[in-house]
mmCIF file of C-alpha atoms in Angstrom:
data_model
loop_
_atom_site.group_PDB
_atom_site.id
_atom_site.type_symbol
_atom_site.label_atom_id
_atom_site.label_comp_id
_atom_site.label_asym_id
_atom_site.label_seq_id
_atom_site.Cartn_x
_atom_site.Cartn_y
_atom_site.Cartn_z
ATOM 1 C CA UNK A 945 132.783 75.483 127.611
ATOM 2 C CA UNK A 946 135.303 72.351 128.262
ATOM 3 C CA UNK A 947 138.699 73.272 129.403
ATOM 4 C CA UNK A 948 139.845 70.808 126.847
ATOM 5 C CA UNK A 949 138.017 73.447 124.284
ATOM 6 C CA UNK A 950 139.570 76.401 126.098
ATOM 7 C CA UNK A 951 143.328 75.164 125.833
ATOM 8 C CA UNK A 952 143.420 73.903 122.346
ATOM 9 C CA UNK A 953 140.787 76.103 120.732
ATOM 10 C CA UNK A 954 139.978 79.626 122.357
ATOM 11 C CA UNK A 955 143.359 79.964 124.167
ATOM 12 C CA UNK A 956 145.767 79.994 120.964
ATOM 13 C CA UNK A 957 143.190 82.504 119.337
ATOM 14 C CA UNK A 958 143.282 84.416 122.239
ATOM 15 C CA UNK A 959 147.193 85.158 121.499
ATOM 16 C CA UNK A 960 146.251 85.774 117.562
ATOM 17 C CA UNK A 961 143.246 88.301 118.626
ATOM 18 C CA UNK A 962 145.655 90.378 121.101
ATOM 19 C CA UNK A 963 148.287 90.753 118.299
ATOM 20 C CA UNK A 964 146.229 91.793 115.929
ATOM 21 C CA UNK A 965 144.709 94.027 118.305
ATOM 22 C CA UNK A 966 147.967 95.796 118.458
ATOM 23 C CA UNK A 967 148.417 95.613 114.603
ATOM 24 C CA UNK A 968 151.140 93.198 114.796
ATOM 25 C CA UNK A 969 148.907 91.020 112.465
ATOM 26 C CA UNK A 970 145.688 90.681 110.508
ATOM 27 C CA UNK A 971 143.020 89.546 112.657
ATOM 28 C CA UNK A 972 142.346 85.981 112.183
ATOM 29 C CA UNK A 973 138.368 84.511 112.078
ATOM 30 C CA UNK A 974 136.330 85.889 115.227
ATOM 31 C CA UNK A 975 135.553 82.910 117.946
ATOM 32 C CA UNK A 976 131.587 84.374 118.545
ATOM 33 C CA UNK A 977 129.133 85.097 115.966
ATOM 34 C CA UNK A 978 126.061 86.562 117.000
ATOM 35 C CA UNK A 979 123.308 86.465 114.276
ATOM 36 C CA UNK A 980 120.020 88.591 114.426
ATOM 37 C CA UNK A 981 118.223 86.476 112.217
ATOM 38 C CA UNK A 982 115.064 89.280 112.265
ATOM 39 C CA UNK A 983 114.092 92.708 113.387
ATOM 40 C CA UNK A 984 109.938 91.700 113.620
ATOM 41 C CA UNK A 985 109.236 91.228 117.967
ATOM 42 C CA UNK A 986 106.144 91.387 119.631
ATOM 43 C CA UNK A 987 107.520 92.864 122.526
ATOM 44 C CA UNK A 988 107.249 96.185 122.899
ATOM 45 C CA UNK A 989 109.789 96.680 126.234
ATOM 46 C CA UNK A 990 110.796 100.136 127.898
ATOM 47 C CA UNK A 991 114.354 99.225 127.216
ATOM 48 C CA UNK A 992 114.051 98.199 123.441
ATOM 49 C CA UNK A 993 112.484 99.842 120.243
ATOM 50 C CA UNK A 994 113.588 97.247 117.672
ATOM 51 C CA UNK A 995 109.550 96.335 117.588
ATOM 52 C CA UNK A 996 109.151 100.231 116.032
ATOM 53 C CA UNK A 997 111.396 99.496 113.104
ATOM 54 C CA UNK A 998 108.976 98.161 110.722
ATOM 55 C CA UNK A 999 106.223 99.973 111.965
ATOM 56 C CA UNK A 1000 107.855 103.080 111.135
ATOM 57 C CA UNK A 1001 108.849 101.810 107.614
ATOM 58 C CA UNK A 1002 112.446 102.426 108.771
ATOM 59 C CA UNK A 1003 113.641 99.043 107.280
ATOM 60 C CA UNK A 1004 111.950 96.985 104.922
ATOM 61 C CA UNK A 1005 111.281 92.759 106.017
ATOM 62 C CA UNK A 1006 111.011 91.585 102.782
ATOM 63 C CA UNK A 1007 114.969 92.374 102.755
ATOM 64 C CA UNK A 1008 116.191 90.259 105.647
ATOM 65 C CA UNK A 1009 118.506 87.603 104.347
ATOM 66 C CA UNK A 1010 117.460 84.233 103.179
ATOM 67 C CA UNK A 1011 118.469 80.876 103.365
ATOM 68 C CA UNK A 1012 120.662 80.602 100.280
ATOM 69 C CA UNK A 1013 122.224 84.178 101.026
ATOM 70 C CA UNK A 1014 122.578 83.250 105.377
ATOM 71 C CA UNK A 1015 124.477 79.694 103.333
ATOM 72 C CA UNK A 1016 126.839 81.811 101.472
ATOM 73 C CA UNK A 1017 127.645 83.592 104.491
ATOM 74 C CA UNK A 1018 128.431 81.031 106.573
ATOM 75 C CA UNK A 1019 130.300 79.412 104.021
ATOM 76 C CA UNK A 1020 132.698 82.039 103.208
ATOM 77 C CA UNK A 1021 133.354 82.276 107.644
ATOM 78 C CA UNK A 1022 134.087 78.554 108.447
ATOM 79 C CA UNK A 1023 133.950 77.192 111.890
ATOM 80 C CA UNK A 1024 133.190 79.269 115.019
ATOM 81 C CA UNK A 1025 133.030 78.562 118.821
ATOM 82 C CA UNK A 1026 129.978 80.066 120.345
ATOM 83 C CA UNK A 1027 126.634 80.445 117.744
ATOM 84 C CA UNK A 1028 124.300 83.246 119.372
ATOM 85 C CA UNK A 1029 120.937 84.077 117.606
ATOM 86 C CA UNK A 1030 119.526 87.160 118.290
ATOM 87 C CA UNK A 1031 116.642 89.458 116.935
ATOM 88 C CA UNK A 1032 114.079 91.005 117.200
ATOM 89 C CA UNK A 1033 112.087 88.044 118.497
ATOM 90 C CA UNK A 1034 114.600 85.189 116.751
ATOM 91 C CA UNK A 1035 111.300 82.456 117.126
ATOM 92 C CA UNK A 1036 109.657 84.437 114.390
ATOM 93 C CA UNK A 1037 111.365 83.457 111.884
ATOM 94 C CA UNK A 1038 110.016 79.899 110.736
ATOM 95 C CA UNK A 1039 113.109 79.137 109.247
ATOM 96 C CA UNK A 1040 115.076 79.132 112.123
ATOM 97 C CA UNK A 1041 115.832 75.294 112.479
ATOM 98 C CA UNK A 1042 117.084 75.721 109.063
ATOM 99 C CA UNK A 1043 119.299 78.576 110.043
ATOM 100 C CA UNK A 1044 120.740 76.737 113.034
ATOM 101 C CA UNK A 1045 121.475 73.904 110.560
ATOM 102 C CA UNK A 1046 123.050 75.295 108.276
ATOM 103 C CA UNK A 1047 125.403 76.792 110.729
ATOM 104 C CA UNK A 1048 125.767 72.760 111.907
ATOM 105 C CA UNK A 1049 126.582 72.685 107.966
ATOM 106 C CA UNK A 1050 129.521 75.296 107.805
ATOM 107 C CA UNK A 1051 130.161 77.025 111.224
ATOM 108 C CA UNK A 1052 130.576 73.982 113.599
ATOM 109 C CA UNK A 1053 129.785 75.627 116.737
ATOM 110 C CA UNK A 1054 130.748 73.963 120.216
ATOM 111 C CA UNK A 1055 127.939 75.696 121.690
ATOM 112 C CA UNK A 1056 124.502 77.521 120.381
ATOM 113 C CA UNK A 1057 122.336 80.252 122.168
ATOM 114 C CA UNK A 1058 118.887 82.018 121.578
ATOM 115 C CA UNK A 1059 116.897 84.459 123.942
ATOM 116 C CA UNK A 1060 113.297 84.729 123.481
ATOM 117 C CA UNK A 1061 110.745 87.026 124.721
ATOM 118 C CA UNK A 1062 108.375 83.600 125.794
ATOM 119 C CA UNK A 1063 105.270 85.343 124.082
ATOM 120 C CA UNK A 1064 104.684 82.423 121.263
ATOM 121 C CA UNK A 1065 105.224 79.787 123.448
ATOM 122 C CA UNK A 1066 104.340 76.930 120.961
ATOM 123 C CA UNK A 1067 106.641 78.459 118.254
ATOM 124 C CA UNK A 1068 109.096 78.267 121.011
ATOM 125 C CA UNK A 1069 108.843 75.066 122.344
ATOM 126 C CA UNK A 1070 108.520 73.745 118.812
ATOM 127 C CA UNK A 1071 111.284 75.081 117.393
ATOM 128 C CA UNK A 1072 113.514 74.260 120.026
ATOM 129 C CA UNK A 1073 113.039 70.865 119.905
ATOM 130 C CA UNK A 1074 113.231 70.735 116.165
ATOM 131 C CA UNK A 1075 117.115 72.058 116.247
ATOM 132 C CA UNK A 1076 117.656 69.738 119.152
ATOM 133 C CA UNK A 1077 116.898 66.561 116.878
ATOM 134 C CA UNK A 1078 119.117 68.491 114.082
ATOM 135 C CA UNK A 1079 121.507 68.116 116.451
ATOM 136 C CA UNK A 1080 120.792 64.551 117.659
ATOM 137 C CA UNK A 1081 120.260 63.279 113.574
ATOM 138 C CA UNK A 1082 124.131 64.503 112.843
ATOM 139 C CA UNK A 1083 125.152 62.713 116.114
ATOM 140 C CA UNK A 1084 126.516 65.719 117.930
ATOM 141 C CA UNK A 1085 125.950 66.445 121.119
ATOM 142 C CA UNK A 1086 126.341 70.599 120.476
ATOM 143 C CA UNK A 1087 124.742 72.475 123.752
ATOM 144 C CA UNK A 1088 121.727 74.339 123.058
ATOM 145 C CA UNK A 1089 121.004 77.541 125.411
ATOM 146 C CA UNK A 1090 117.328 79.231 125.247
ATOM 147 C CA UNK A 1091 117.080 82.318 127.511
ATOM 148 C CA UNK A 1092 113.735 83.283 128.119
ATOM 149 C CA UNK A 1093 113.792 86.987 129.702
ATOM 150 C CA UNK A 1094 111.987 87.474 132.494
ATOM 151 C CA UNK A 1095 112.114 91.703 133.704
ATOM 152 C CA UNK A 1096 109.783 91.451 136.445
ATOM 153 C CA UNK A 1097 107.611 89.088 138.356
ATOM 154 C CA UNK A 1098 103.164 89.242 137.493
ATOM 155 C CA UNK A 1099 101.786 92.494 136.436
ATOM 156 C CA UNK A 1100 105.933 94.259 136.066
ATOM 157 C CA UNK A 1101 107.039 91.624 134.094
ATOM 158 C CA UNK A 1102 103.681 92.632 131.768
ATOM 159 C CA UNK A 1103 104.770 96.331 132.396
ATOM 160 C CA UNK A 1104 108.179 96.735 131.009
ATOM 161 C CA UNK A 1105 107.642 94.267 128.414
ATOM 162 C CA UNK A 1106 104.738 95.940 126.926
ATOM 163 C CA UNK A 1107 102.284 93.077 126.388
ATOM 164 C CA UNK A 1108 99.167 92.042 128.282
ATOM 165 C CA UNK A 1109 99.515 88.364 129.461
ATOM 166 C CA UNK A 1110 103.579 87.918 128.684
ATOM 167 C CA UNK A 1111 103.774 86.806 132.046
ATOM 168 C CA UNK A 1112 101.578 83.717 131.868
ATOM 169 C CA UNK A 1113 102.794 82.786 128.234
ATOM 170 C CA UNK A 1114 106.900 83.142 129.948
ATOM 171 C CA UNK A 1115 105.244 80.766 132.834
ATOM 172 C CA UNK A 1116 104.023 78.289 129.741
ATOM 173 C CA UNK A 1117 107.642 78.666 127.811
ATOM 174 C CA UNK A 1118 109.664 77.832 130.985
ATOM 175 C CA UNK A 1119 107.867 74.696 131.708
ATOM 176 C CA UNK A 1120 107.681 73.723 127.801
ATOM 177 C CA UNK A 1121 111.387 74.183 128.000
ATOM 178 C CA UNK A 1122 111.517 72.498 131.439
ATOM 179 C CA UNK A 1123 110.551 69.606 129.732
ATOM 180 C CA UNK A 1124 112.995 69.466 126.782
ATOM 181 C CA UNK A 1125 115.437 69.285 129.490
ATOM 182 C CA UNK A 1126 114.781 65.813 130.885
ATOM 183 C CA UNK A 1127 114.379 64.505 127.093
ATOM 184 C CA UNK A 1128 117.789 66.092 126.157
ATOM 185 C CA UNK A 1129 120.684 66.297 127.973
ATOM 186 C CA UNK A 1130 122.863 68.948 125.632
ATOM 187 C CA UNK A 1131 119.699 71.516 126.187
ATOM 188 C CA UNK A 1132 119.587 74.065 128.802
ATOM 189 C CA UNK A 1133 117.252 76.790 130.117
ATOM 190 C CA UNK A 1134 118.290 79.644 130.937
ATOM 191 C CA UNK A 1135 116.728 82.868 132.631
ATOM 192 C CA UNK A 1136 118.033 85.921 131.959
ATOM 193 C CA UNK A 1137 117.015 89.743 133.493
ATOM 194 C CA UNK A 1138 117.711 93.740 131.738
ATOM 195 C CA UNK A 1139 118.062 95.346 134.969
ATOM 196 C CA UNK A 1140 116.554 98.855 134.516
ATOM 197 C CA UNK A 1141 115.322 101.912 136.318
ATOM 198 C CA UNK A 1142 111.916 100.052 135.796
ATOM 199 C CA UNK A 1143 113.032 96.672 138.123
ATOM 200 C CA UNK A 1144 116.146 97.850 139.982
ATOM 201 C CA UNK A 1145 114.611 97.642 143.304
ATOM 202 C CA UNK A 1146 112.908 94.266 142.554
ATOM 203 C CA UNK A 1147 115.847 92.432 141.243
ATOM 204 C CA UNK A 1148 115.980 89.967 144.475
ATOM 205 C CA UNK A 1149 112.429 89.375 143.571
ATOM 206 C CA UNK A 1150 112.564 88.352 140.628
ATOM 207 C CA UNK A 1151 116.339 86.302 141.688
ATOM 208 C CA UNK A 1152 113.636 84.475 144.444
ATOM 209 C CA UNK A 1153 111.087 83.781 141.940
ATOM 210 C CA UNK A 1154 113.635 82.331 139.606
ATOM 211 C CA UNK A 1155 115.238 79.956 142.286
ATOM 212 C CA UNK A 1156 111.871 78.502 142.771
ATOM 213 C CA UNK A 1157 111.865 77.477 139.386
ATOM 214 C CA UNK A 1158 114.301 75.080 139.529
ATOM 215 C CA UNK A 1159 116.524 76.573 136.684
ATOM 216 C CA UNK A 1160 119.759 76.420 137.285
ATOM 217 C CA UNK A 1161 121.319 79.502 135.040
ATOM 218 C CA UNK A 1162 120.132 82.774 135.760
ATOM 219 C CA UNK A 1163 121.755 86.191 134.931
ATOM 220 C CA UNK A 1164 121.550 89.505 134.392
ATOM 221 C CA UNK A 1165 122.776 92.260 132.193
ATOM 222 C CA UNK A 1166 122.846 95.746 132.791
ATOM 223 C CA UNK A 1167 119.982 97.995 130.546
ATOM 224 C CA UNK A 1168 122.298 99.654 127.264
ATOM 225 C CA UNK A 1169 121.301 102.481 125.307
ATOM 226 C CA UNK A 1170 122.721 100.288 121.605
ATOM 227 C CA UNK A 1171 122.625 101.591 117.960
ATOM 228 C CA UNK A 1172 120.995 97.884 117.681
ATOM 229 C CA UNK A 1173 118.031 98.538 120.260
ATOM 230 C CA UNK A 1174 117.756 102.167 118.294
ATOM 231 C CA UNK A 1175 116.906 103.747 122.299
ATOM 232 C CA UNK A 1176 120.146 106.301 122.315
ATOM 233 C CA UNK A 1177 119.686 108.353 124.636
ATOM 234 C CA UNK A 1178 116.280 107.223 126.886
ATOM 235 C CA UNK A 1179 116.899 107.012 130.625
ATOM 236 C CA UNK A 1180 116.818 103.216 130.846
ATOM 237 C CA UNK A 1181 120.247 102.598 132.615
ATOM 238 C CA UNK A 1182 120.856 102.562 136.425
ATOM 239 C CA UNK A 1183 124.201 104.458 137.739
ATOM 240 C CA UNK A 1184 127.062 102.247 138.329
ATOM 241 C CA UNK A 1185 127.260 102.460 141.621
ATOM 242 C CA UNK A 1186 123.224 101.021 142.046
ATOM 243 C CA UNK A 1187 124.337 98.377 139.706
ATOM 244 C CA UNK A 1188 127.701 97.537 141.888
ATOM 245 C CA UNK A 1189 125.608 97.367 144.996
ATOM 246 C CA UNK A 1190 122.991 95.319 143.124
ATOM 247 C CA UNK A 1191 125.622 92.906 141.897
ATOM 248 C CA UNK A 1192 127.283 92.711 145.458
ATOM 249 C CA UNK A 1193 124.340 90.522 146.649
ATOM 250 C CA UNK A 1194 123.494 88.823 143.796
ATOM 251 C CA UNK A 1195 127.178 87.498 143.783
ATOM 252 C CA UNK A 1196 126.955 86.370 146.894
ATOM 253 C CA UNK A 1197 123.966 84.227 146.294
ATOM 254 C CA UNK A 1198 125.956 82.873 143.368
ATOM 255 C CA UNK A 1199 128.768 81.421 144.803
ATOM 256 C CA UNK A 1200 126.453 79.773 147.896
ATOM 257 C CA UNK A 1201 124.379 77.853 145.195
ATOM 258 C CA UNK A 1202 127.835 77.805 142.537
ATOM 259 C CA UNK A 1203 129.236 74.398 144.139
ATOM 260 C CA UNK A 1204 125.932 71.677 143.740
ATOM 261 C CA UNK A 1205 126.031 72.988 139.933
ATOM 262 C CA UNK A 1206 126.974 70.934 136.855
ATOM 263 C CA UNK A 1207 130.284 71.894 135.993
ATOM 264 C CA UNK A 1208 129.557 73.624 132.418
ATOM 265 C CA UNK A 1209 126.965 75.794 135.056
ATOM 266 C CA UNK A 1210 129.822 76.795 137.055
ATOM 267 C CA UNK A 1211 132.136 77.669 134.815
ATOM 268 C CA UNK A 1212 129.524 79.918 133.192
ATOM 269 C CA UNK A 1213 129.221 81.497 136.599
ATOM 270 C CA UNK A 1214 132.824 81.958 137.438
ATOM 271 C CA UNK A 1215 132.899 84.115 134.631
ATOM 272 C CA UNK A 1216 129.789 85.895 135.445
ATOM 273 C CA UNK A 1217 130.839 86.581 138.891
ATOM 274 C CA UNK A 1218 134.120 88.891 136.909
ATOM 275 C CA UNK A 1219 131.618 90.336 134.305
ATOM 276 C CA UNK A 1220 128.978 91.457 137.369
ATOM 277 C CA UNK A 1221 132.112 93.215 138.949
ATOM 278 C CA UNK A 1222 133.694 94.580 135.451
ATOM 279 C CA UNK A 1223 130.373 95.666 134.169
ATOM 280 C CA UNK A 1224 130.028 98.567 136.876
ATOM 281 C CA UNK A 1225 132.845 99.788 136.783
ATOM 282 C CA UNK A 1226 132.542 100.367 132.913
ATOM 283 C CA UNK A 1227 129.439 102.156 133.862
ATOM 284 C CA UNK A 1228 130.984 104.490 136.658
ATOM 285 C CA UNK A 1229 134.037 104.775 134.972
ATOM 286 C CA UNK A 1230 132.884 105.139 131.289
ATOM 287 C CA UNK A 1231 135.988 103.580 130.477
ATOM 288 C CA UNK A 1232 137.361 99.756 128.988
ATOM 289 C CA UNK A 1233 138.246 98.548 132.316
ATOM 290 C CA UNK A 1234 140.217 96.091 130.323
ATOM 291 C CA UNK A 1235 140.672 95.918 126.434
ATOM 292 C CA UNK A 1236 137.918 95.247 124.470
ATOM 293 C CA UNK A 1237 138.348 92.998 121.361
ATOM 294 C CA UNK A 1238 134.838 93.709 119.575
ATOM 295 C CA UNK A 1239 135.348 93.174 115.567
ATOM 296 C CA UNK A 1240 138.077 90.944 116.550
ATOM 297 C CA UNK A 1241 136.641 88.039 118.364
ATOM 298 C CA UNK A 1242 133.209 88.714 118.013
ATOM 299 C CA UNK A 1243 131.708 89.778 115.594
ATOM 300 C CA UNK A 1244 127.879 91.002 114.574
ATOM 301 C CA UNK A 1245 125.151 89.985 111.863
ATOM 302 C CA UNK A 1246 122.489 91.885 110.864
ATOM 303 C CA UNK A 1247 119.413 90.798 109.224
ATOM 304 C CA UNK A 1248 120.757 92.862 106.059
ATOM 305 C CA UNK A 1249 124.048 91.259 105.897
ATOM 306 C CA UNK A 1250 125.673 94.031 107.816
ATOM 307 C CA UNK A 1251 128.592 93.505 110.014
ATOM 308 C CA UNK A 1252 129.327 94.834 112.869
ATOM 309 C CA UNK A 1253 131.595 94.864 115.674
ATOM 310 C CA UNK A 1254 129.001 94.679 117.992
ATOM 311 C CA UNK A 1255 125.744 95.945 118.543
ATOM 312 C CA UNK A 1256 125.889 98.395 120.603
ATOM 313 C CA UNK A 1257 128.015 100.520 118.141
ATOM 314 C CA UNK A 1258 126.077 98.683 115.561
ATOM 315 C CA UNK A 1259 124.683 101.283 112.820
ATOM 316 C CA UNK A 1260 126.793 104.001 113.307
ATOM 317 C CA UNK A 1261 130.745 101.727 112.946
ATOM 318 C CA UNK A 1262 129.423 98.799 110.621
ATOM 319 C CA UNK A 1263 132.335 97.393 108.985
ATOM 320 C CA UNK A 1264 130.699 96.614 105.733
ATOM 321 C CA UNK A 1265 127.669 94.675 104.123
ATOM 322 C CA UNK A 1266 128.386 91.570 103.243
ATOM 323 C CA UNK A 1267 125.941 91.520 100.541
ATOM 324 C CA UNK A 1268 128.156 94.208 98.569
ATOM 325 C CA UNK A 1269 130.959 91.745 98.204
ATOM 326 C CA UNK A 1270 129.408 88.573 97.164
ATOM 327 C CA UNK A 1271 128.471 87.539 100.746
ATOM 328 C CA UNK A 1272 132.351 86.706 101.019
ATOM 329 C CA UNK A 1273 133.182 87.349 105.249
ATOM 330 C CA UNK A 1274 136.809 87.793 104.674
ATOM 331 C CA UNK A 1275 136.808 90.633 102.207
ATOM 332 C CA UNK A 1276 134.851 92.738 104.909
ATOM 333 C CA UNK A 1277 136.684 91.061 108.183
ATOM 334 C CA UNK A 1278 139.648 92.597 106.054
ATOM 335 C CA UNK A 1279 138.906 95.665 104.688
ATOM 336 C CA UNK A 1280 139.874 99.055 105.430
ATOM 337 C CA UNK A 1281 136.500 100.231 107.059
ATOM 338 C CA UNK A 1282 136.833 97.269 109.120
ATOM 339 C CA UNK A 1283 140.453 98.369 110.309
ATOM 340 C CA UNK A 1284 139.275 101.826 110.799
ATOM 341 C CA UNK A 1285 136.728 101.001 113.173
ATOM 342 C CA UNK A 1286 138.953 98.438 115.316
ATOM 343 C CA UNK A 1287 141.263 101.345 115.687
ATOM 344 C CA UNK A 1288 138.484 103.679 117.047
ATOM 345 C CA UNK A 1289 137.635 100.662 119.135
ATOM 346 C CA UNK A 1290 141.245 100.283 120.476
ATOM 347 C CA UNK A 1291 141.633 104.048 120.806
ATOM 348 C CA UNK A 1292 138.786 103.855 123.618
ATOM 349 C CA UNK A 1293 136.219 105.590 121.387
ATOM 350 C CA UNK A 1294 133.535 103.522 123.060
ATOM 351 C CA UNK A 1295 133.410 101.298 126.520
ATOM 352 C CA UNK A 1296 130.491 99.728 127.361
ATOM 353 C CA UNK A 1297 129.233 96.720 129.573
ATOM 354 C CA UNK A 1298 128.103 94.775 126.621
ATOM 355 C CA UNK A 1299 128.069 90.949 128.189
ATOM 356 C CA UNK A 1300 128.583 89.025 125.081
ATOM 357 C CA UNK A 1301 131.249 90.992 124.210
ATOM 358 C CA UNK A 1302 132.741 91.298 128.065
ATOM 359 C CA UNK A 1303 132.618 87.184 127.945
ATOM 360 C CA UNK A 1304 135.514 87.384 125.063
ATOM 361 C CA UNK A 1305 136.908 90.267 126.524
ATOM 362 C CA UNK A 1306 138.103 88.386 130.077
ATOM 363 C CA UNK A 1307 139.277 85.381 128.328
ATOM 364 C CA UNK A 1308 141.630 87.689 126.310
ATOM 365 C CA UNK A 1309 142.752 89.263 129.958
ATOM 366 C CA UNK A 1310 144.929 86.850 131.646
ATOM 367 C CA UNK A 1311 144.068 89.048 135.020
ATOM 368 C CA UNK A 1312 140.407 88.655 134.608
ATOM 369 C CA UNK A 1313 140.706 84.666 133.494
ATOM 370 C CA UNK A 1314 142.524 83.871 136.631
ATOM 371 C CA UNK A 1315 140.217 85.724 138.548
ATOM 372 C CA UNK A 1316 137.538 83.077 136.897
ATOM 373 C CA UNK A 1317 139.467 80.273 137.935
ATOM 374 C CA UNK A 1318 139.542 80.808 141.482
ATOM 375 C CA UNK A 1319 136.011 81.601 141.490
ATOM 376 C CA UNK A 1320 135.658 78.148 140.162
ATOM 377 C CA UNK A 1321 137.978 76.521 142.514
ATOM 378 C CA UNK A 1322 136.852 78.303 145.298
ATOM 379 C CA UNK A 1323 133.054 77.050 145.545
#
């Protein structure tokens, strides 16, 4: 993110999203949309059982939104700042170029990001490059993010995620990827980690393994127990005080590497650096450390056309389906279900360490934001 972008674009909606917050005013168009495109994944992780939803018949994947419907959508929302795809394994669908470009089309986003679970490595590498010369054909220069996740290093990695070989087919991804890198320069890789009771006590391992990579984002994000991930209530999350004493060296290792990084890199990790610390204390406090503004800058869509305000409240506080109304986004964004579950939000029904959420949450906390800035300014 530019600080150009931040002062004329995020800043002023910023104001608009903590009035309507307060109910001053109706909120205005969310700055994040996160899209899970699909619920299919080959992964079968410890931390995750989106992979059991079709087996178990619980949804049905001939329903998942097309391209003319996922059009109408995006339509009816007009322009957005950050663009994440989500899933499910988001690679799967073979369609996805076609996704990202029609979000070129209608939401305009300043900056697009995917994970992906590594395991079809061609699909990956393929697709990738395909919405990077989208991109390039319209003349933009729109940063592209791919996070591959990476849970443990060999045989854990293999463990947690639940499929033989994984770990050689990430390897494959990361240097497929690597190479996309060199032939565009608005594409970065990314490495991201669910730190669980199953890799808690290998986290520096895996931070090691990473660093001899050569990427130069890595991150991490507390295990949740989400509606979306459909694992409420399995033991998957460490206490926040093992995650606060995790975080407490893995900070420090970010700001010695923070200074010989490109700036949109440090940036990134100024703000990471107030998430690490914000995120455990949500976990020991089960409390919002600071105001959350889920269904109000973010927002969440489901391969059905549900919204919601974010995914870890996901089934059980949808706002409303979006194919009900005619795919129209305002007449949901607006509706009285919608309003009903931002109060419960604002109430502190919920508090959680969700980091795509907690990422819009500090930049709507003048505390936390400055807090970023010297970060930035002091490495």
């Amino acid at each position: 993110m530019k600080i150009t972008d931040y002062l004329t674009y995020i800043f002023p909606r910023t104001i608009c999203f903590r009035l309507a917050r307060q109910g001053v005013t109706k909120p205005v168009l969310p700055i994040t949309l996160t899209f899970s495109v699909t619920n299919h994944c080959q992964s079968k992780c410890k931390t995750c059982n989106i992979w059991k939803i079709y087996p178990r018949k619980q949804q049905d994947p001939a329903g998942e939104l097309n391209l003319d419907e996922i059009e109408a959508i995006f339509r009816s929302m007009g322009p957005i700042y950050f663009f994440n795809l989500s899933g499910g394994e988001p690679f799967l669908r073979r369609d996805l170029p076609d996704i990202v470009e029609l979000a070129l089309d209608y939401l305009k986003p300043r900056i697009i990001h995917s994970p992906t679970n590594a395991i079809a490595t061609n699909r990956v590498i393929d697709g990738t490059r395909k919405i990077l010369e989208n991109i390039r054909r319209r003349g933009l220069t729109t940063p592209l993010t791919v996070k591959p996740s990476i849970d443990g290093v060999g045989a854990l990695h293999d463990e947690i995620r639940g499929v033989p070989g994984n770990w050689e087919k990430l390897l494959a991804t990361i240097e497929g990827l690597k190479e996309l890198e060199k032939e565009f320069p608005n594409f970065h890789l990314e490495l991201g980690t669910v730190v669980s009771n199953f890799n808690k006590h290998r986290l520096g391992e895996i931070e090691d393994f990473v660093h001899s990579l050569g990427v130069q984002s890595y991150r991490n994000e507390i295990a949740e127990q989400r509606e979306e991930f459909v694992n409420i209530g399995d033991p998957i999350t460490p206490t926040g005080e093992e995650y606060a004493e995790l975080m407490k060296g893995f900070a420090g290792k970010i700001r010695q590497s923070m200074g010989a990084k490109r700036p949109l890199a440090r940036m990134t990790e100024s703000l990471r650096l107030v998430y690490y610390e914000l995120a455990a204390r949500i976990v020991k406090e089960n409390r919002q450390v600071i105001p959350c503004y889920a269904g109000i800058s973010n927002v969440h869509l489901t391969p059905y056309g549900d919204l919601w305000p974010c995914c870890v409240l996901g089934y059980a506080r949808p706002l409303g389906n979006l194919r009900s109304v005619d795919y129209n986004f305002p007449a949901v964004w607006h509706s009285a279900s919608a309003a009903a579950v931002r109060d419960f939000i604002r109430n502190n029904g919920c508090a959680c360490p969700l980091a795509n959420q907690a990422y819009s949450n500090i930049m709507c906390h003048l505390p936390s934001l400055c807090k970023a800035g010297m970060n930035m300014l002091s490495c």
